[in-house]
Each structure stands twice: as C-alpha cells, then as structure tokens.
Backbone as a ProteinNet text record, in pm:
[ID]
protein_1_A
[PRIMARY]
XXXXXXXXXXXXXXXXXXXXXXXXXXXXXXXXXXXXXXXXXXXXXXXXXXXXXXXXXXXXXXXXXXXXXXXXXXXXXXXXXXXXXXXXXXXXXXXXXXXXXXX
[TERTIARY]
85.9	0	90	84.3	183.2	121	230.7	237.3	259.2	226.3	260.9	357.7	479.8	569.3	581.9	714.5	691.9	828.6	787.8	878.4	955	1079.2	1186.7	1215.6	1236.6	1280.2	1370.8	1459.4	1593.9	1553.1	1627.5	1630.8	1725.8	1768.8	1940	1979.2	2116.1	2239	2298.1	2429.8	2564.8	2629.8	2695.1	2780.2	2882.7	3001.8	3134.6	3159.9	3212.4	3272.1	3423.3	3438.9	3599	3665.5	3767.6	3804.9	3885.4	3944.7	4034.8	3982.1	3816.2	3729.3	3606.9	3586	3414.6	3342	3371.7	3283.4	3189.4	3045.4	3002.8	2967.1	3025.8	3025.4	2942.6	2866.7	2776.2	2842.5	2864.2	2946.1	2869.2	2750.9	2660	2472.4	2437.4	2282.4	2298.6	2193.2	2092.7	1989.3	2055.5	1886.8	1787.2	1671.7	1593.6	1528.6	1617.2	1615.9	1520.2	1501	1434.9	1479.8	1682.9	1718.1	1761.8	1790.6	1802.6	1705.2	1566.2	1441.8	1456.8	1477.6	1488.6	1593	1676.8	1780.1	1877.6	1827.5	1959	2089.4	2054.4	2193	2261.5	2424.6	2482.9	2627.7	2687.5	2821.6	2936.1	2986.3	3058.1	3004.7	2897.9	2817.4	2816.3	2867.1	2903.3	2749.9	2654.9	2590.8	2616.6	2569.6	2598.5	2467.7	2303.7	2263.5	2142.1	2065.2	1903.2	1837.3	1728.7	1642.7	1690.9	1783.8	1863.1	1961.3	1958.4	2068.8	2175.4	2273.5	2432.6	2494.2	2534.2	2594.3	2748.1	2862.7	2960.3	3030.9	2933.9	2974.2	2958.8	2819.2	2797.4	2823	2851.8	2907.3	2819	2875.6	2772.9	2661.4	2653.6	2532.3	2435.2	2464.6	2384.1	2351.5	2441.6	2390.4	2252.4	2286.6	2206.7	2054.3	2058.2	1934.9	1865.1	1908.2	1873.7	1755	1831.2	1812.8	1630	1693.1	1604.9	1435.5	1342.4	1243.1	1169	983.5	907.5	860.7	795.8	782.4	705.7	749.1	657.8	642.6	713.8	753.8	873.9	825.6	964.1	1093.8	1192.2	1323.1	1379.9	1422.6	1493.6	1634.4	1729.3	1888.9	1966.8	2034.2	2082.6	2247.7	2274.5	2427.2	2491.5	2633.7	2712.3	2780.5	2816.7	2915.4	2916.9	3074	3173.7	3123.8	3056.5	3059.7	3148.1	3159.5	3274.1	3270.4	3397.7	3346.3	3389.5	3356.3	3331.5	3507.6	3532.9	3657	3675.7	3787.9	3762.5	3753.3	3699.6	3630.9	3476.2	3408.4	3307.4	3180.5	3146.4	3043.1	2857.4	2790.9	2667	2682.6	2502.5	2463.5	2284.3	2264.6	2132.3	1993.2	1927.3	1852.1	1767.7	1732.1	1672.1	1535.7	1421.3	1312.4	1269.4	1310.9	1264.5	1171.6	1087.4	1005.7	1115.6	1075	1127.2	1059.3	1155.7	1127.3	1162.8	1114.2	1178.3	1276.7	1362.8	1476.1	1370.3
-117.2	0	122.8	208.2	376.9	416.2	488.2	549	491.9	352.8	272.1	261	258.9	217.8	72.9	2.6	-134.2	-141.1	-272.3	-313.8	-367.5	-375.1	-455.4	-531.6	-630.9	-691.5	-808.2	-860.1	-924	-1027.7	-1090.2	-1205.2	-1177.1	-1081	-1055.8	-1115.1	-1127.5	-1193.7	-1067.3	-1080.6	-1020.6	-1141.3	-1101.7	-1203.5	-1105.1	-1248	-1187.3	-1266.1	-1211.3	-1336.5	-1333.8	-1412.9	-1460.7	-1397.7	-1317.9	-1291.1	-1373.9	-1478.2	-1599.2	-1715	-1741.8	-1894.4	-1842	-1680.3	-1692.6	-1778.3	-1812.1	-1855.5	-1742.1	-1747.2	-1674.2	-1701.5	-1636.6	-1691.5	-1612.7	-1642.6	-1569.1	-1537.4	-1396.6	-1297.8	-1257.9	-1262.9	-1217.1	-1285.2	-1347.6	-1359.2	-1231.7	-1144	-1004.2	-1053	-1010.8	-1054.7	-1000.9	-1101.7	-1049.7	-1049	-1088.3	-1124	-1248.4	-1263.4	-1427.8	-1464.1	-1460.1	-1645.8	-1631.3	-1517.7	-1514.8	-1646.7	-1596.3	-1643.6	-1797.7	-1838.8	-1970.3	-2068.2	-1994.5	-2094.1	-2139.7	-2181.4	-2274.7	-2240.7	-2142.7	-2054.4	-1973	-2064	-1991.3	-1925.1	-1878.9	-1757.6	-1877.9	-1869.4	-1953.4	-2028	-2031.1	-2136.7	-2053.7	-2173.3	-2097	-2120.8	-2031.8	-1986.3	-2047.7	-2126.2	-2198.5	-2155.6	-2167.8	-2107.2	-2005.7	-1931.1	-1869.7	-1899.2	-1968	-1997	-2136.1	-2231.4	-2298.6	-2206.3	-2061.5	-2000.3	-1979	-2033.5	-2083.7	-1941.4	-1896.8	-1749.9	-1774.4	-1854.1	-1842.2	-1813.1	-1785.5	-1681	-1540	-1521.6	-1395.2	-1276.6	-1143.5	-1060.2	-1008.8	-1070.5	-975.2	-879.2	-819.3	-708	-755.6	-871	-997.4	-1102.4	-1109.1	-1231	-1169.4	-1023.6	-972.7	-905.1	-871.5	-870.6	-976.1	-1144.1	-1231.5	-1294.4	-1258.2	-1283.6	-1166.4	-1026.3	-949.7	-966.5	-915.8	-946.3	-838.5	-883.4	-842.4	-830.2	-806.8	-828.8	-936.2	-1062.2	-1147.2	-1243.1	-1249	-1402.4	-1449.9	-1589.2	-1650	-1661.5	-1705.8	-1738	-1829.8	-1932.3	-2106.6	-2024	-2072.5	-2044.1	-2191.3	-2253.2	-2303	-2324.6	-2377.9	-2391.4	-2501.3	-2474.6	-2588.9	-2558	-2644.5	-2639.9	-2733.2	-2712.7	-2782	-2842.9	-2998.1	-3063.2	-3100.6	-3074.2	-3129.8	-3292.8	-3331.3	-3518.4	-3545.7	-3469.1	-3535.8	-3511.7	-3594.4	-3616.3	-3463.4	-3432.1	-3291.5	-3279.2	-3195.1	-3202.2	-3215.7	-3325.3	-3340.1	-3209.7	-3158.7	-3082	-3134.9	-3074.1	-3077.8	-2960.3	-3034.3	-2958.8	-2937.7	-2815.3	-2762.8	-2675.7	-2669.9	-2539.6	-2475.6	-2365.7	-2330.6	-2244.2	-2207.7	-2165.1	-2025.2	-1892	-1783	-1696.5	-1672.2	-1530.8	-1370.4	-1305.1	-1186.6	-1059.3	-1008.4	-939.1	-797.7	-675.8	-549.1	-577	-476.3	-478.9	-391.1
0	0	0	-125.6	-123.8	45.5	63.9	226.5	309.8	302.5	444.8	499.5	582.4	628.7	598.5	559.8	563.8	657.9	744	876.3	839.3	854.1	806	909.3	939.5	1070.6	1028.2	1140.9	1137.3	1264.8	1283.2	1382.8	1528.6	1552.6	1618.9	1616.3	1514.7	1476.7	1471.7	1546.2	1449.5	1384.7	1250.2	1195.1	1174.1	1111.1	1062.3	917.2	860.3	766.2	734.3	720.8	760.2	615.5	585.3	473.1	395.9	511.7	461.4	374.8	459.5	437.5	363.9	431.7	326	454.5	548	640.5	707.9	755.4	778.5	941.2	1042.8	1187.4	1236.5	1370.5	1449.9	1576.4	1577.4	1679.4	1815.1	1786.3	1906.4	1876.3	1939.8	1963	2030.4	1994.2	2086	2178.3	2313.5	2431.5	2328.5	2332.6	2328.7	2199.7	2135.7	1955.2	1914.9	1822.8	1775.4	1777.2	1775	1772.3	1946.9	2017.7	2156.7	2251.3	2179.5	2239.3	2181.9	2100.5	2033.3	2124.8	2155.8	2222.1	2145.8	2019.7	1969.3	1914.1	1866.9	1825.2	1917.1	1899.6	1980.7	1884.1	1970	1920.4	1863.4	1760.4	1643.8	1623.9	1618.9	1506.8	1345.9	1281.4	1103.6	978.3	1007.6	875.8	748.4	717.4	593.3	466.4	553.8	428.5	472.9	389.8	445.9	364.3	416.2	257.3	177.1	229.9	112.2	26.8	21.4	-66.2	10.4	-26.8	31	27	180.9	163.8	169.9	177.4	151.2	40.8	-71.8	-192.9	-206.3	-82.3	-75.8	17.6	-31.9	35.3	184.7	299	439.5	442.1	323.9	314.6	230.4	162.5	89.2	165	278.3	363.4	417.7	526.1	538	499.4	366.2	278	252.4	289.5	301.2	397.2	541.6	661.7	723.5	646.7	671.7	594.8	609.3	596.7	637.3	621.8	653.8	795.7	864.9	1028.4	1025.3	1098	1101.8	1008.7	917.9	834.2	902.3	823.6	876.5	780.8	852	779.1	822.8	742.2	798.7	773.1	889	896.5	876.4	849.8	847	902.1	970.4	1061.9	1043.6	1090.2	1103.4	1256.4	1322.7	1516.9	1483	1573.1	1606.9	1740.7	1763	1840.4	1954.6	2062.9	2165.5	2183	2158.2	2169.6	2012	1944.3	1825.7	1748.3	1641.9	1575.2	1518.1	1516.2	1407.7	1275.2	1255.2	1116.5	1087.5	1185.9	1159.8	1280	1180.8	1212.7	1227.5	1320.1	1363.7	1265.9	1176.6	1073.1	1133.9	1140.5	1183.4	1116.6	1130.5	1104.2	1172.2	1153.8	1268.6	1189.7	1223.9	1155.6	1269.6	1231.7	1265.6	1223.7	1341.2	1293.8	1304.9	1173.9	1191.7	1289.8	1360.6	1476.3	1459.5	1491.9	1498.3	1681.7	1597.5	1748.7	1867.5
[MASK]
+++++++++++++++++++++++++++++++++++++++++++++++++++++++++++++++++++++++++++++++++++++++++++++++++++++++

C-alpha cells in the first residue's frame, strides 16, 4: 500500500565473515532477539545457508538482505558447530526456523 511504512525486521544476529574462508560466523545472539528467544543458536556457530541459498559466496550485506524481511515471516537459517566429543572435522549440521522481529 503507497504510504505505508513497511517493517523490516531481522532475527538478532551479528555475523562476521571470515576474509580468509568466506565462512560466515555468528558474533553475538541479541537478548531479546528471535534467535536469543529460540535458544539454539549460539556464538561460532558458522551460517551456511538462508532460505537454502548458500551465503559463503555472498558478500555480508547480501547475507544480510537475506536474513532481513518483513515483520513477522519466517526465515529457515541453516548452521554448522563444532561438536565437543566429536573427531575434528566433523560438524553438527542444523537449522533453525525464525520469525522476523523489529529490534
């Protein structure tokens, strides 16, 4: 609708991406955020996709335009962690299904 405000909303994530790997790591859950409230995501867990579209080709402000949204749809994240216990190398592969939230 012309005039309306439209809500943009995000999940609270900070990320980083590694300039070496193209890995895309999670620097901070935000109290209070959708994935805060979710629980499952925690800090270095590596972002692998949003949507199924694989962001380790894409530039952080593309990951981000990804992630962001409307208020109130959702967005599937997808992860990889490093298991304790486990051999190295092998990663816990996840996803996680968020509603988008204003901060």
């Amino acid at each position: 609708v012309k005039g309306v405000p439209v809500n943009v909303a995000g999940v609270g994530l900070l990320l980083e991406k590694s300039s070496n790997t193209g890995n895309v790591l999670v620097t901070k859950v935000v109290p209070e955020g959708a994935a805060f409230k979710d629980g499952t995501i925690s800090t270095s867990d590596r972002l692998i996709a949003v949507d199924n579209n694989r962001v380790q080709v894409l530039d952080l402000p593309e990951v981000f335009d990804l992630i962001r949204g409307l208020e109130g749809t959702l967005v599937k994240l997808s992860f990889e962690r490093m298991e304790e216990g486990k051999a190295e190398g092998l990663l816990n592969q996840f996803d996680v299904k968020l509603r988008r939230a204003l901060a």
